Amino acid sequence: MTMFDAAEQTLLHGQSAPVLSKLSRFWVPGRLEIMGKHTDYCGGHSLLCAVPLGFAVVATPTPAASSITIHTRLESKDLQITLPLDPELLLEQLSTLKSNHHWALYNATVIYRLATNFTLTTGCTISVDCSLPPASGMSSSSAVICYMWLVLNSFNGIEEQQNFRDAIGSDEGSLYTYLGNIENGKSFVSTDGKFCLEGLSGVGTFGGSEDHTAIMSSEPNKIKMWRFAPTSLVETVDFPADIKFVICVSGAKAEKTKGSMSDYNDAALLAAYAALCYCVFLRKQANDNSSAQNLFLPEVALCNPTAPNLAEVVRHAKAHTHGGKNLRLYISDAIASVEVGNLKSSLEAGGGTGTITGTGTGIGTGTLIDAELISSIANHLQVEHVVTRFEQFYDESEVLVSSAIRAFQTADEQSLGRIIDASHEATVAKLKNTIPETEWLPREARRLNAIAASAFGAGYGGSCYAVVREGEAEQFMERWKQSYDREFPEPGAGNENENENNRLPRVFFVMSPCCGALKL
């Protein structure tokens, strides 16, 4: 029985007279972040493709219903929930789902946002079968956002509604940004700034649209380089036919809406602080030098007018540094020159909203930082943390991503190994979002003669990949698995101190880049 057969069987069970011709089927995969660790919400670059695992979705419209019923299966349990289309009725239920970390939080978040921004008149019944390991770092949560969009758009014609045509239109990057906004709760503003789709409660993360972009846009045997904020395709190259990815799902959870969410958001907050520090530096320089009064990010169009991101900082610095200065060093020194304590106090005094007081920058933070998350990071914020976060972003986004796509394109194995090694080691040393397993696995893969290897995803658990020659992939996978089991025995294999509640099954598989989401 295929995944679609299983989902269809669940959908049809108990229905009075289902009409098979009205069933719609969708495939929505997970994603592999080859390069681009925590770069998307900073406006940076990522190198992406889809994986062969994902969601098989079968749905049928129920025009007479004012609700959406979802069937799924998690941890060998058949689950079902019915959610109202009316956003006012859904709001109270949504709050309960969020506080309980309910499995249907993402589904409800999509319904609430779409019902508020657009018109939903047709309910539906959805049945899902999933092969993605949960919380594995392959964006199963963002895939839920994507399949809910595909189903609800298919049955309600959202793309034909005037609000959608005005704000998003036919630009695929704008759609992927909007899907990211559903998850992070931010408002979507059209590229010309004329239209806004109001932001509402997301799921609690400060992520960008990298995951949604990879899931929706990927093609078989292609890897794509994207730039974010706004989302735009930079380049597509063929994946070399004689190499494969070997994926290891570590078995450690990487759930963005539970224990790791504050750690995940810390990386976003540090990036925001770094950009703000640079702007404070510019304002101080302007006040000290009357000839530099127009230095406040001139000639740089901001994606969010109230909060410059690190990619915009880099663009500004490129245009306004002189005398052959080292760009990375120049920005690092600028950030380090700002008294972070004063910036922190200003943010806290403002409650995390509105315009930052006491700095003279005129930068608002209302859609970027809230008071609760400021409090979570403020006590341990130091200037070196902020500088280090910028350096990781700069190296990854401005240097390593573009170098990696060239190495894939030219099959330069030596350079590819060096580039991806640098990315992984910066994850360990600068982002500090690995765990012992995901720190060790790529290094062991390299010891076993992988061409390249890295952890990927948001971090704090999740998965790793290795790049290997096609003819060696299966044998390499088995050796890598055996090494992992020896170094980190699974629960029940002699490791009595392991907390089984924080573990998932270990999964290894071989893949090439796969197709993105589609309606079959």
XYZ file of C-alpha atoms in Angstrom:
520
model
C 0.000 0.000 0.000
C 1.374 3.410 -0.973
C 1.267 6.473 1.250
C -1.524 7.892 -0.896
C -3.479 4.644 -0.618
C -3.184 4.804 3.178
C -4.286 8.444 3.316
C -7.192 7.780 0.944
C -8.330 4.757 2.923
C -8.490 6.879 6.090
C -10.342 9.647 4.287
C -12.962 7.347 2.799
C -13.565 5.347 5.960
C -16.940 6.188 7.444
C -17.945 8.581 4.644
C -21.516 8.170 3.485
C -21.042 8.495 -0.262
C -17.639 9.881 -1.146
C -17.167 10.933 -4.734
C -13.756 9.663 -5.811
C -13.597 12.092 -8.715
C -13.528 14.997 -6.241
C -10.483 13.746 -4.377
C -7.348 15.845 -4.794
C -3.879 14.513 -4.094
C -0.802 16.559 -3.163
C 2.829 15.656 -2.544
C 4.735 17.934 -0.148
C 8.370 16.983 0.642
C 10.791 17.966 3.346
C 13.859 20.009 2.501
C 17.621 19.694 2.702
C 19.484 22.854 3.613
C 22.818 22.216 1.909
C 24.194 25.625 2.892
C 22.717 28.717 4.504
C 22.530 28.131 8.239
C 20.322 30.806 9.846
C 20.758 33.184 6.907
C 17.257 33.552 5.462
C 15.675 35.836 8.062
C 18.818 37.992 7.801
C 18.250 38.520 4.060
C 21.089 36.183 3.121
C 21.689 33.288 0.737
C 20.912 29.560 0.982
C 21.575 26.497 -1.179
C 18.572 24.163 -1.148
C 16.831 21.079 -2.491
C 13.988 18.735 -1.527
C 14.252 15.253 0.003
C 12.366 12.107 -1.083
C 10.401 11.943 2.177
C 7.316 14.010 2.846
C 3.546 14.240 3.142
C 1.057 12.392 0.950
C -2.107 14.490 1.235
C -5.565 13.465 0.045
C -8.410 15.958 0.378
C -12.020 16.393 -0.680
C -14.091 19.592 -0.552
C -17.149 19.805 1.695
C -18.913 22.949 0.429
C -21.746 22.662 2.936
C -19.379 22.552 5.897
C -17.941 25.576 7.662
C -15.004 23.613 9.028
C -11.929 21.616 8.092
C -11.408 18.082 9.384
C -7.877 16.698 9.393
C -6.899 13.042 9.814
C -3.295 12.082 10.483
C -1.241 9.412 12.167
C 1.467 10.171 14.721
C 3.460 7.674 16.777
C 1.178 4.829 15.643
C -1.944 6.725 16.745
C -4.781 7.777 14.450
C -5.611 11.397 15.200
C -8.393 13.681 14.046
C -9.381 17.289 14.628
C -12.070 19.586 13.242
C -11.278 23.298 13.001
C -13.756 26.079 12.122
C -13.257 28.297 9.071
C -14.542 31.323 10.981
C -11.427 33.057 12.391
C -13.306 34.409 15.401
C -14.391 30.905 16.372
C -10.925 29.536 15.664
C -9.023 32.120 17.701
C -9.832 30.690 21.135
C -9.072 27.162 19.951
C -5.792 28.350 18.440
C -4.641 29.741 21.775
C -5.286 26.389 23.455
C -3.442 24.503 20.715
C -0.398 26.746 21.122
C -0.264 26.472 24.903
C -0.547 22.677 24.688
C 1.985 22.303 21.831
C -0.766 20.454 19.973
C 0.033 18.583 16.773
C -2.570 20.643 14.869
C -1.107 24.052 15.805
C 0.419 24.590 12.380
C -2.765 23.516 10.575
C -4.871 25.885 12.660
C -2.382 28.738 12.192
C -2.705 28.474 8.411
C -6.504 28.392 8.495
C -6.624 31.420 10.797
C -4.233 33.497 8.680
C -5.825 32.606 5.328
C -9.362 33.139 6.659
C -8.308 36.593 7.892
C -6.340 37.729 4.831
C -8.663 36.158 2.243
C -12.118 34.604 1.882
C -12.573 30.922 2.750
C -16.037 29.574 1.944
C -15.380 25.892 1.236
C -14.511 23.483 3.987
C -12.791 20.183 3.364
C -11.666 16.892 4.795
C -7.922 16.201 4.680
C -6.098 12.930 5.272
C -2.328 12.827 5.619
C 0.302 10.116 5.599
C 3.865 11.192 6.329
C 7.269 9.589 5.834
C 9.245 12.513 7.280
C 10.661 11.770 10.723
C 9.176 14.413 13.049
C 11.479 17.123 14.420
C 14.323 15.855 12.224
C 15.492 19.194 10.819
C 13.920 18.539 7.388
C 11.125 21.064 7.979
C 8.167 18.795 8.579
C 6.480 21.701 10.376
C 6.916 24.100 7.438
C 5.710 21.348 5.097
C 2.420 21.406 7.028
C 2.147 25.130 6.256
C 2.715 24.342 2.574
C 0.230 21.484 2.251
C -2.471 23.451 4.047
C -1.900 26.319 1.595
C -2.108 23.996 -1.401
C -5.344 22.373 -0.216
C -7.137 25.544 0.848
C -6.068 27.439 -2.260
C -7.228 24.569 -4.466
C -10.719 24.502 -2.944
C -11.177 28.258 -2.345
C -9.442 29.845 -5.329
C -7.316 32.134 -3.164
C -4.908 32.965 -5.991
C -7.846 34.392 -7.974
C -8.990 36.707 -5.176
C -8.229 40.398 -5.535
C -6.281 40.659 -2.278
C -3.929 37.928 -3.454
C -3.496 39.382 -6.954
C -2.728 42.817 -5.533
C -0.262 41.754 -2.854
C 1.403 38.606 -4.223
C 0.355 38.124 -7.833
C 2.387 35.690 -9.925
C 5.730 36.210 -8.164
C 6.751 32.861 -6.674
C 9.204 34.453 -4.249
C 6.439 36.596 -2.786
C 4.277 33.518 -2.225
C 7.105 31.740 -0.399
C 7.691 34.822 1.739
C 3.997 34.910 2.609
C 4.046 31.246 3.621
C 6.977 32.057 5.897
C 4.977 34.954 7.311
C 2.135 32.595 8.176
C 4.585 30.633 10.318
C 6.371 33.570 11.971
C 3.298 35.787 12.294
C 4.712 38.813 10.469
C 2.709 40.976 8.105
C 3.367 40.507 4.394
C 4.056 43.681 2.429
C 4.069 43.625 -1.368
C 7.365 44.369 -3.114
C 6.084 47.808 -4.181
C 4.995 48.568 -0.616
C 1.404 49.314 -1.633
C -0.378 46.288 -0.183
C -0.231 44.551 3.169
C -1.606 41.197 4.318
C -1.907 41.664 8.064
C 0.258 39.505 10.295
C -1.362 37.480 13.020
C -0.251 35.036 15.648
C 2.266 32.606 14.166
C 3.688 29.565 15.910
C 6.257 31.483 17.952
C 9.416 31.381 15.823
C 11.437 34.174 14.207
C 12.272 32.134 11.107
C 12.252 33.229 7.498
C 10.993 31.583 4.318
C 13.891 29.267 3.421
C 12.016 26.074 4.291
C 8.865 27.016 2.412
C 10.906 28.106 -0.596
C 12.773 24.801 -0.818
C 9.623 22.737 -0.283
C 7.609 24.590 -2.923
C 10.237 25.250 -5.606
C 12.645 22.318 -5.757
C 13.235 20.289 -8.915
C 14.643 16.787 -9.425
C 18.451 16.667 -9.703
C 18.766 20.439 -9.278
C 20.119 22.563 -6.458
C 19.003 26.159 -6.129
C 20.595 29.217 -4.590
C 18.064 31.663 -3.161
C 18.339 35.105 -1.609
C 15.821 36.202 1.015
C 14.047 39.299 2.309
C 12.764 39.592 -0.365
C 12.820 36.026 -1.685
C 14.368 35.667 -5.133
C 16.046 32.892 -7.093
C 19.730 33.558 -7.752
C 20.845 30.446 -9.623
C 19.953 26.837 -10.442
C 22.599 24.216 -11.255
C 22.512 20.519 -12.075
C 23.437 18.176 -9.262
C 26.417 16.028 -10.341
C 25.173 12.648 -11.557
C 28.025 10.711 -9.958
C 27.508 11.809 -6.337
C 24.779 11.281 -3.744
C 23.683 12.700 -0.430
C 23.577 10.297 2.501
C 21.235 11.591 5.195
C 21.416 10.671 8.869
C 18.476 11.578 11.083
C 20.226 11.693 14.451
C 17.230 10.699 16.565
C 17.520 13.835 18.725
C 14.524 16.133 18.561
C 14.735 19.540 16.892
C 11.283 20.958 17.566
C 11.045 24.716 17.031
C 7.871 25.028 19.088
C 9.138 23.266 22.225
C 12.409 23.266 24.165
C 14.629 24.578 21.395
C 12.443 27.527 20.351
C 14.152 30.043 22.647
C 17.570 28.856 21.451
C 16.391 29.086 17.834
C 15.100 32.605 18.430
C 18.332 33.629 20.180
C 20.142 33.312 16.839
C 17.541 35.569 15.216
C 17.742 38.098 18.052
C 21.527 38.215 17.917
C 21.347 38.908 14.191
C 18.851 41.702 14.835
C 21.096 43.184 17.527
C 24.080 43.060 15.173
C 22.241 45.007 12.475
C 20.995 47.540 15.012
C 24.503 48.025 16.406
C 25.804 48.833 12.926
C 23.076 51.444 12.487
C 23.913 52.985 15.870
C 27.555 53.123 14.742
C 26.512 54.955 11.561
C 24.451 57.482 13.486
C 27.323 58.157 15.860
C 29.684 58.558 12.907
C 27.272 60.992 11.272
C 27.071 63.076 14.448
C 30.869 63.118 14.735
C 31.419 64.047 11.082
C 29.256 66.738 9.533
C 30.132 65.499 6.046
C 28.565 62.125 6.808
C 25.036 63.240 7.682
C 23.495 61.081 4.946
C 25.152 57.824 5.965
C 22.036 56.200 7.454
C 21.800 53.221 5.047
C 21.432 55.435 1.964
C 20.725 53.736 -1.360
C 19.731 50.503 0.409
C 16.083 49.522 0.048
C 14.979 47.908 3.296
C 12.730 44.860 3.161
C 11.339 45.890 6.553
C 11.577 49.705 6.851
C 11.590 49.481 10.657
C 14.408 46.936 11.015
C 17.433 46.617 8.710
C 18.805 43.088 8.378
C 22.394 41.890 8.101
C 22.315 41.491 4.320
C 21.278 45.138 4.050
C 24.089 46.084 6.410
C 26.546 44.290 4.124
C 25.144 46.039 1.036
C 25.475 49.395 2.744
C 29.028 48.723 3.850
C 30.029 47.611 0.343
C 28.770 50.889 -1.080
C 30.255 53.156 1.588
C 33.607 51.770 2.656
C 36.690 53.228 1.024
C 40.404 52.650 0.854
C 40.261 48.899 0.314
C 38.970 48.119 3.795
C 38.277 44.494 4.671
C 34.483 44.449 4.620
C 34.050 41.721 7.247
C 36.495 43.416 9.600
C 34.991 46.848 8.999
C 31.475 45.714 9.971
C 32.732 43.646 12.895
C 34.638 46.637 14.270
C 31.590 48.866 13.769
C 29.373 46.491 15.723
C 31.992 46.030 18.452
C 32.292 49.802 18.906
C 28.709 50.089 20.157
C 28.051 49.727 23.863
C 25.698 46.749 23.769
C 24.542 47.383 27.310
C 23.160 50.769 26.301
C 21.446 49.270 23.286
C 20.029 46.483 25.436
C 18.748 48.958 28.020
C 17.124 51.044 25.315
C 15.344 48.030 23.881
C 14.161 46.873 27.303
C 13.010 50.361 28.243
C 10.908 50.464 25.111
C 9.258 47.162 25.961
C 10.540 45.643 22.752
C 8.186 47.660 20.545
C 8.163 50.922 18.679
C 11.207 53.069 18.056
C 14.401 52.390 19.946
C 14.829 55.230 22.402
C 18.112 56.814 23.318
C 19.988 55.786 20.181
C 18.719 58.264 17.633
C 18.467 55.589 14.975
C 14.754 55.825 14.359
C 14.598 52.055 13.936
C 11.459 50.339 15.144
C 11.380 46.757 16.390
C 7.685 46.064 16.732
C 7.507 43.229 14.192
C 10.919 41.817 14.998
C 11.474 41.618 18.734
C 9.036 41.282 21.623
C 9.612 41.948 25.286
C 9.489 38.325 26.415
C 12.174 37.229 23.972
C 14.337 40.243 24.776
C 14.226 39.192 28.413
C 15.262 35.664 27.475
C 18.482 36.861 25.884
C 19.229 40.160 27.623
C 20.827 38.649 30.710
C 23.570 36.913 28.757
C 24.028 39.329 25.847
C 27.623 40.428 25.356
C 29.253 42.294 22.480
C 31.318 39.280 21.444
C 28.109 37.280 20.972
C 26.781 39.918 18.599
C 30.017 40.199 16.614
C 30.348 36.422 16.369
C 26.784 36.121 15.061
C 27.540 38.666 12.324
C 30.756 36.887 11.371
C 28.957 33.548 11.045
C 26.323 35.168 8.838
C 28.872 36.945 6.656
C 31.041 33.887 6.115
C 28.094 31.597 5.402
C 25.951 33.887 3.262
C 28.479 36.086 1.497
C 31.318 33.600 0.946
C 30.540 29.925 1.493
C 27.142 29.549 -0.206
C 28.290 30.942 -3.553
C 31.557 29.018 -3.310
C 29.656 25.792 -2.656
C 27.386 26.108 -5.683
C 30.461 26.670 -7.879
C 32.114 23.595 -6.410
C 29.002 21.477 -7.085
C 28.762 22.855 -10.608
C 32.403 22.075 -11.441
C 32.535 18.821 -9.431
C 35.452 20.246 -7.434
C 35.422 17.718 -4.612
C 38.401 19.105 -2.721
C 36.971 22.621 -2.581
C 33.514 21.327 -1.712
C 34.877 19.446 1.278
C 36.785 22.466 2.524
C 33.805 24.823 2.073
C 31.260 22.594 3.818
C 33.755 21.796 6.593
C 34.039 25.525 7.258
C 30.266 25.879 7.380
C 29.843 23.014 9.825
C 32.657 24.127 12.126
C 31.179 27.648 12.259
C 27.872 26.080 13.259
C 29.601 24.335 16.135
C 31.799 27.215 17.266
C 29.740 30.314 16.451
C 26.062 29.427 16.187
C 26.538 26.864 18.957
C 23.351 25.082 17.895
C 24.648 21.547 17.585
C 24.454 18.739 20.104
C 27.223 16.167 20.627
C 25.700 13.809 18.049
C 25.342 16.364 15.248
C 28.739 17.865 16.028
C 30.391 14.434 15.767
C 28.540 12.876 12.825
C 29.925 15.116 10.016
C 33.471 14.817 11.363
C 33.106 11.051 11.407
C 31.705 11.107 7.868
C 34.814 12.944 6.705
C 37.006 10.414 8.509
C 35.161 7.738 6.538
C 36.171 9.545 3.310
C 32.987 11.465 2.550
C 33.587 14.278 0.066
C 31.825 16.701 2.434
C 29.529 16.589 5.450
C 27.568 18.937 7.706
C 24.739 19.219 10.184
C 21.712 21.016 8.749
C 18.430 22.566 9.817
C 17.636 24.883 12.694
C 19.899 22.920 15.020
C 19.548 21.630 18.583
C 19.030 18.101 17.265
C 17.982 17.135 13.781
C 20.014 15.649 10.938
C 23.322 15.599 9.095
C 24.270 14.928 5.491
C 27.331 13.528 3.763
C 28.260 13.937 0.105
C 29.689 10.714 -1.335
C 30.391 9.095 -4.697
C 27.397 7.237 -6.080
C 29.063 3.833 -6.215
C 30.124 4.089 -2.568
C 26.888 5.455 -1.101
C 25.295 2.290 0.278
C 28.516 0.969 1.776
C 29.354 4.369 3.248
C 25.883 4.642 4.767
C 26.290 1.319 6.572
C 29.752 2.225 7.922
C 28.515 5.633 9.079
C 25.570 4.042 10.857
C 27.775 1.469 12.582
C 30.170 4.180 13.763
C 27.277 6.239 15.109
C 25.809 3.304 16.997
C 29.172 2.568 18.603
C 29.826 6.173 19.621
C 26.259 6.956 20.718
C 24.394 3.740 21.605
C 20.640 3.958 21.194
C 18.318 3.707 24.223
C 17.996 0.083 25.236
C 21.440 -0.681 23.856
C 23.337 -0.282 27.105
C 22.856 3.470 27.527
C 20.874 3.643 30.761
C 21.200 7.413 31.130
C 19.481 8.173 27.845
C 16.146 9.966 28.108
C 13.914 8.110 25.672
C 11.406 10.968 25.631
C 13.975 13.105 23.811
C 14.777 10.490 21.185
C 13.327 9.501 17.850
C 14.203 6.598 15.562
C 17.505 6.912 13.732
C 17.049 6.963 9.969
C 19.663 6.725 7.216
C 18.939 7.038 3.487
C 20.610 7.854 0.166
C 19.186 10.561 -2.087
C 19.592 12.986 -4.949
C 17.687 16.300 -5.037
C 13.955 15.654 -5.485
C 10.865 17.454 -6.755
C 9.091 20.069 -4.684
C 5.426 20.273 -3.713
C 2.846 19.566 -6.376
C -0.761 18.668 -6.991
C -0.929 15.275 -8.674
